[in-house]
Amino acid sequence: MKHSKWLQLHQQGEKICSVLRQHGYRITKQHRTLSWKLCTEGQDEYALTWLPEPVSDWTLVPNNTSPERQELWTLIQRILAAIRTQDAVDYSRPWAIVRLLPDARRYVVARFVNRQDADDHKRYLSRFMPAAEFTVIFDPPTDEPSVST
């Protein structure tokens, strides 16, 4: 796994754990792994773990059918959905190159921190894809979503 992917998953796990702490869970990070131990008063201890290829998803171990685990897993799924929605748009890069498509559709090709980088990349794309139509737009965030459940 690339280090950048590992850092992204570690940050995602930390976001999940910060919300779970707000719900009263005690959390302990496992050393050098993408794994956290979760527990509350009177409940079993679970481990939130990233499973690598071929699964490539978060899991909660042990995988039993207890109501406590089902409730915790549902909460984790809601948190993950909110995180993935928030991560879908990069708010630190407001300048975007957009490819104009038929029927007034558009496709964001790339995002940039400043306009000059976007213009330079647009010139490059236009040189190698002359039939395509690109434009540079300023697409600031209108309302940054929050991770709350």
PDB file of C-alpha atoms in Angstrom:
ATOM      1  CA  MET A   1       0.000   0.000   0.000  1.00  0.00           C
ATOM      2  CA  LYS A   2       1.279   3.447  -0.862  1.00  0.00           C
ATOM      3  CA  HIS A   3       2.129   5.707   2.026  1.00  0.00           C
ATOM      4  CA  SER A   4      -0.315   8.397   0.838  1.00  0.00           C
ATOM      5  CA  LYS A   5      -3.160   5.848   0.844  1.00  0.00           C
ATOM      6  CA  TRP A   6      -2.137   4.698   4.327  1.00  0.00           C
ATOM      7  CA  LEU A   7      -2.185   8.302   5.588  1.00  0.00           C
ATOM      8  CA  GLN A   8      -5.623   8.872   4.046  1.00  0.00           C
ATOM      9  CA  LEU A   9      -7.007   5.720   5.708  1.00  0.00           C
ATOM     10  CA  HIS A  10      -5.383   6.632   9.034  1.00  0.00           C
ATOM     11  CA  GLN A  11      -7.055  10.049   8.887  1.00  0.00           C
ATOM     12  CA  GLN A  12     -10.378   8.411   8.029  1.00  0.00           C
ATOM     13  CA  GLY A  13     -10.015   6.054  11.008  1.00  0.00           C
ATOM     14  CA  GLU A  14      -9.207   8.979  13.309  1.00  0.00           C
ATOM     15  CA  LYS A  15     -12.328  10.828  12.110  1.00  0.00           C
ATOM     16  CA  ILE A  16     -14.452   7.758  12.825  1.00  0.00           C
ATOM     17  CA  CYS A  17     -12.922   7.461  16.294  1.00  0.00           C
ATOM     18  CA  SER A  18     -13.451  11.132  17.119  1.00  0.00           C
ATOM     19  CA  VAL A  19     -17.187  10.778  16.441  1.00  0.00           C
ATOM     20  CA  LEU A  20     -17.327   7.514  18.404  1.00  0.00           C
ATOM     21  CA  ARG A  21     -15.673   9.264  21.373  1.00  0.00           C
ATOM     22  CA  GLN A  22     -18.528  11.775  21.304  1.00  0.00           C
ATOM     23  CA  HIS A  23     -20.884   8.810  21.620  1.00  0.00           C
ATOM     24  CA  GLY A  24     -19.114   7.589  24.762  1.00  0.00           C
ATOM     25  CA  TYR A  25     -16.739   4.972  23.354  1.00  0.00           C
ATOM     26  CA  ARG A  26     -13.249   4.519  24.792  1.00  0.00           C
ATOM     27  CA  ILE A  27     -10.770   4.082  21.975  1.00  0.00           C
ATOM     28  CA  THR A  28      -7.195   2.808  21.926  1.00  0.00           C
ATOM     29  CA  LYS A  29      -5.068   3.053  18.783  1.00  0.00           C
ATOM     30  CA  GLN A  30      -3.180  -0.130  17.920  1.00  0.00           C
ATOM     31  CA  HIS A  31       0.514   0.513  17.242  1.00  0.00           C
ATOM     32  CA  ARG A  32       1.643   0.624  13.564  1.00  0.00           C
ATOM     33  CA  THR A  33      -1.619  -0.696  12.121  1.00  0.00           C
ATOM     34  CA  LEU A  34      -4.872   0.712  10.820  1.00  0.00           C
ATOM     35  CA  SER A  35      -6.713  -0.654  13.840  1.00  0.00           C
ATOM     36  CA  TRP A  36      -8.434   0.828  16.910  1.00  0.00           C
ATOM     37  CA  LYS A  37      -9.924  -0.970  19.936  1.00  0.00           C
ATOM     38  CA  LEU A  38     -13.405   0.282  20.873  1.00  0.00           C
ATOM     39  CA  CYS A  39     -15.347  -0.344  24.052  1.00  0.00           C
ATOM     40  CA  THR A  40     -17.994   1.152  26.334  1.00  0.00           C
ATOM     41  CA  GLU A  41     -19.164   0.312  29.836  1.00  0.00           C
ATOM     42  CA  GLY A  42     -20.745  -3.123  29.977  1.00  0.00           C
ATOM     43  CA  GLN A  43     -20.121  -4.032  26.325  1.00  0.00           C
ATOM     44  CA  ASP A  44     -17.680  -6.320  24.579  1.00  0.00           C
ATOM     45  CA  GLU A  45     -14.475  -4.918  23.131  1.00  0.00           C
ATOM     46  CA  TYR A  46     -14.332  -4.571  19.344  1.00  0.00           C
ATOM     47  CA  ALA A  47     -11.555  -3.722  16.905  1.00  0.00           C
ATOM     48  CA  LEU A  48     -12.150  -1.359  14.006  1.00  0.00           C
ATOM     49  CA  THR A  49      -9.689  -2.529  11.355  1.00  0.00           C
ATOM     50  CA  TRP A  50      -8.873  -1.784   7.727  1.00  0.00           C
ATOM     51  CA  LEU A  51      -8.739  -4.987   5.687  1.00  0.00           C
ATOM     52  CA  PRO A  52      -6.339  -4.692   2.725  1.00  0.00           C
ATOM     53  CA  GLU A  53      -6.737  -6.198  -0.761  1.00  0.00           C
ATOM     54  CA  PRO A  54      -8.850  -8.019  -1.871  1.00  0.00           C
ATOM     55  CA  VAL A  55     -11.407  -6.698   0.664  1.00  0.00           C
ATOM     56  CA  SER A  56     -10.262  -3.047   0.925  1.00  0.00           C
ATOM     57  CA  ASP A  57     -12.814  -1.903   3.466  1.00  0.00           C
ATOM     58  CA  TRP A  58     -13.309  -1.265   7.175  1.00  0.00           C
ATOM     59  CA  THR A  59     -14.509  -4.088   9.390  1.00  0.00           C
ATOM     60  CA  LEU A  60     -15.497  -4.580  13.003  1.00  0.00           C
ATOM     61  CA  VAL A  61     -14.012  -7.628  14.732  1.00  0.00           C
ATOM     62  CA  PRO A  62     -15.294  -9.949  16.177  1.00  0.00           C
ATOM     63  CA  ASN A  63     -18.031 -10.422  13.636  1.00  0.00           C
ATOM     64  CA  ASN A  64     -20.812 -11.646  15.889  1.00  0.00           C
ATOM     65  CA  THR A  65     -24.568 -11.042  15.779  1.00  0.00           C
ATOM     66  CA  SER A  66     -24.973  -9.199  19.065  1.00  0.00           C
ATOM     67  CA  PRO A  67     -27.273  -6.151  19.102  1.00  0.00           C
ATOM     68  CA  GLU A  68     -24.447  -3.996  20.500  1.00  0.00           C
ATOM     69  CA  ARG A  69     -22.222  -4.840  17.539  1.00  0.00           C
ATOM     70  CA  GLN A  70     -25.023  -4.194  15.062  1.00  0.00           C
ATOM     71  CA  GLU A  71     -25.692  -0.790  16.641  1.00  0.00           C
ATOM     72  CA  LEU A  72     -21.991   0.108  16.601  1.00  0.00           C
ATOM     73  CA  TRP A  73     -21.568  -1.067  12.994  1.00  0.00           C
ATOM     74  CA  THR A  74     -24.587   0.992  11.882  1.00  0.00           C
ATOM     75  CA  LEU A  75     -23.091   4.058  13.573  1.00  0.00           C
ATOM     76  CA  ILE A  76     -19.724   3.443  11.866  1.00  0.00           C
ATOM     77  CA  GLN A  77     -21.423   3.062   8.477  1.00  0.00           C
ATOM     78  CA  ARG A  78     -23.215   6.423   8.932  1.00  0.00           C
ATOM     79  CA  ILE A  79     -19.947   8.101   9.930  1.00  0.00           C
ATOM     80  CA  LEU A  80     -18.152   6.599   6.908  1.00  0.00           C
ATOM     81  CA  ALA A  81     -20.895   7.783   4.559  1.00  0.00           C
ATOM     82  CA  ALA A  82     -20.577  11.322   5.926  1.00  0.00           C
ATOM     83  CA  ILE A  83     -16.760  11.244   5.676  1.00  0.00           C
ATOM     84  CA  ARG A  84     -16.794   9.919   2.109  1.00  0.00           C
ATOM     85  CA  THR A  85     -19.321  12.574   1.082  1.00  0.00           C
ATOM     86  CA  GLN A  86     -17.142  15.275   2.623  1.00  0.00           C
ATOM     87  CA  ASP A  87     -13.969  13.886   1.032  1.00  0.00           C
ATOM     88  CA  ALA A  88     -15.599  13.750  -2.407  1.00  0.00           C
ATOM     89  CA  VAL A  89     -14.970  17.484  -2.937  1.00  0.00           C
ATOM     90  CA  ASP A  90     -11.530  18.985  -2.347  1.00  0.00           C
ATOM     91  CA  TYR A  91     -12.255  22.368  -0.750  1.00  0.00           C
ATOM     92  CA  SER A  92      -8.606  23.417  -0.712  1.00  0.00           C
ATOM     93  CA  ARG A  93      -8.498  23.622  -4.521  1.00  0.00           C
ATOM     94  CA  PRO A  94     -11.186  26.028  -5.763  1.00  0.00           C
ATOM     95  CA  TRP A  95      -9.886  26.451  -9.353  1.00  0.00           C
ATOM     96  CA  ALA A  96     -11.143  23.692 -11.637  1.00  0.00           C
ATOM     97  CA  ILE A  97     -10.662  22.733 -15.270  1.00  0.00           C
ATOM     98  CA  VAL A  98     -13.997  21.638 -16.669  1.00  0.00           C
ATOM     99  CA  ARG A  99     -14.542  19.728 -19.890  1.00  0.00           C
ATOM    100  CA  LEU A 100     -17.724  20.899 -21.550  1.00  0.00           C
ATOM    101  CA  LEU A 101     -19.885  18.026 -22.763  1.00  0.00           C
ATOM    102  CA  PRO A 102     -23.050  17.868 -24.878  1.00  0.00           C
ATOM    103  CA  ASP A 103     -26.440  18.577 -23.310  1.00  0.00           C
ATOM    104  CA  ALA A 104     -24.999  21.287 -21.014  1.00  0.00           C
ATOM    105  CA  ARG A 105     -23.122  18.690 -18.966  1.00  0.00           C
ATOM    106  CA  ARG A 106     -19.668  19.201 -17.554  1.00  0.00           C
ATOM    107  CA  TYR A 107     -16.884  17.055 -16.170  1.00  0.00           C
ATOM    108  CA  VAL A 108     -14.289  18.316 -13.682  1.00  0.00           C
ATOM    109  CA  VAL A 109     -10.929  17.196 -15.046  1.00  0.00           C
ATOM    110  CA  ALA A 110      -8.651  18.580 -12.315  1.00  0.00           C
ATOM    111  CA  ARG A 111      -8.566  21.025  -9.394  1.00  0.00           C
ATOM    112  CA  PHE A 112      -5.865  23.559  -8.537  1.00  0.00           C
ATOM    113  CA  VAL A 113      -4.910  25.908  -5.724  1.00  0.00           C
ATOM    114  CA  ASN A 114      -4.349  28.894  -8.011  1.00  0.00           C
ATOM    115  CA  ARG A 115      -5.576  30.098 -11.375  1.00  0.00           C
ATOM    116  CA  GLN A 116      -2.151  30.170 -13.045  1.00  0.00           C
ATOM    117  CA  ASP A 117      -1.650  26.428 -12.537  1.00  0.00           C
ATOM    118  CA  ALA A 118      -5.136  25.759 -13.900  1.00  0.00           C
ATOM    119  CA  ASP A 119      -4.505  27.901 -17.008  1.00  0.00           C
ATOM    120  CA  ASP A 120      -1.165  26.190 -17.651  1.00  0.00           C
ATOM    121  CA  HIS A 121      -2.731  22.742 -17.395  1.00  0.00           C
ATOM    122  CA  LYS A 122      -5.623  23.812 -19.631  1.00  0.00           C
ATOM    123  CA  ARG A 123      -3.138  24.877 -22.336  1.00  0.00           C
ATOM    124  CA  TYR A 124      -1.459  21.473 -22.053  1.00  0.00           C
ATOM    125  CA  LEU A 125      -4.788  19.632 -22.366  1.00  0.00           C
ATOM    126  CA  SER A 126      -5.865  21.763 -25.334  1.00  0.00           C
ATOM    127  CA  ARG A 127      -2.619  20.981 -27.137  1.00  0.00           C
ATOM    128  CA  PHE A 128      -3.019  17.205 -26.758  1.00  0.00           C
ATOM    129  CA  MET A 129      -6.817  17.047 -27.029  1.00  0.00           C
ATOM    130  CA  PRO A 130      -7.706  19.722 -29.607  1.00  0.00           C
ATOM    131  CA  ALA A 131     -11.230  18.394 -30.237  1.00  0.00           C
ATOM    132  CA  ALA A 132     -12.233  18.728 -26.574  1.00  0.00           C
ATOM    133  CA  GLU A 133     -13.441  22.017 -25.106  1.00  0.00           C
ATOM    134  CA  PHE A 134     -12.086  23.001 -21.676  1.00  0.00           C
ATOM    135  CA  THR A 135     -12.650  26.009 -19.461  1.00  0.00           C
ATOM    136  CA  VAL A 136     -11.259  27.181 -16.131  1.00  0.00           C
ATOM    137  CA  ILE A 137     -13.795  28.029 -13.425  1.00  0.00           C
ATOM    138  CA  PHE A 138     -13.666  29.194  -9.820  1.00  0.00           C
ATOM    139  CA  ASP A 139     -15.736  26.667  -7.863  1.00  0.00           C
ATOM    140  CA  PRO A 140     -15.581  27.628  -4.163  1.00  0.00           C
ATOM    141  CA  PRO A 141     -17.346  25.567  -1.521  1.00  0.00           C
ATOM    142  CA  THR A 142     -20.841  26.824  -0.811  1.00  0.00           C
ATOM    143  CA  ASP A 143     -21.432  24.906   2.396  1.00  0.00           C
ATOM    144  CA  GLU A 144     -18.824  22.561   3.802  1.00  0.00           C
ATOM    145  CA  PRO A 145     -20.576  19.455   5.152  1.00  0.00           C
ATOM    146  CA  SER A 146     -19.915  18.371   8.710  1.00  0.00           C
ATOM    147  CA  VAL A 147     -19.271  14.890  10.020  1.00  0.00           C
ATOM    148  CA  SER A 148     -21.999  14.463  12.592  1.00  0.00           C
ATOM    149  CA  THR A 149     -24.595  11.840  13.240  1.00  0.00           C
TER     150      THR A 149
END
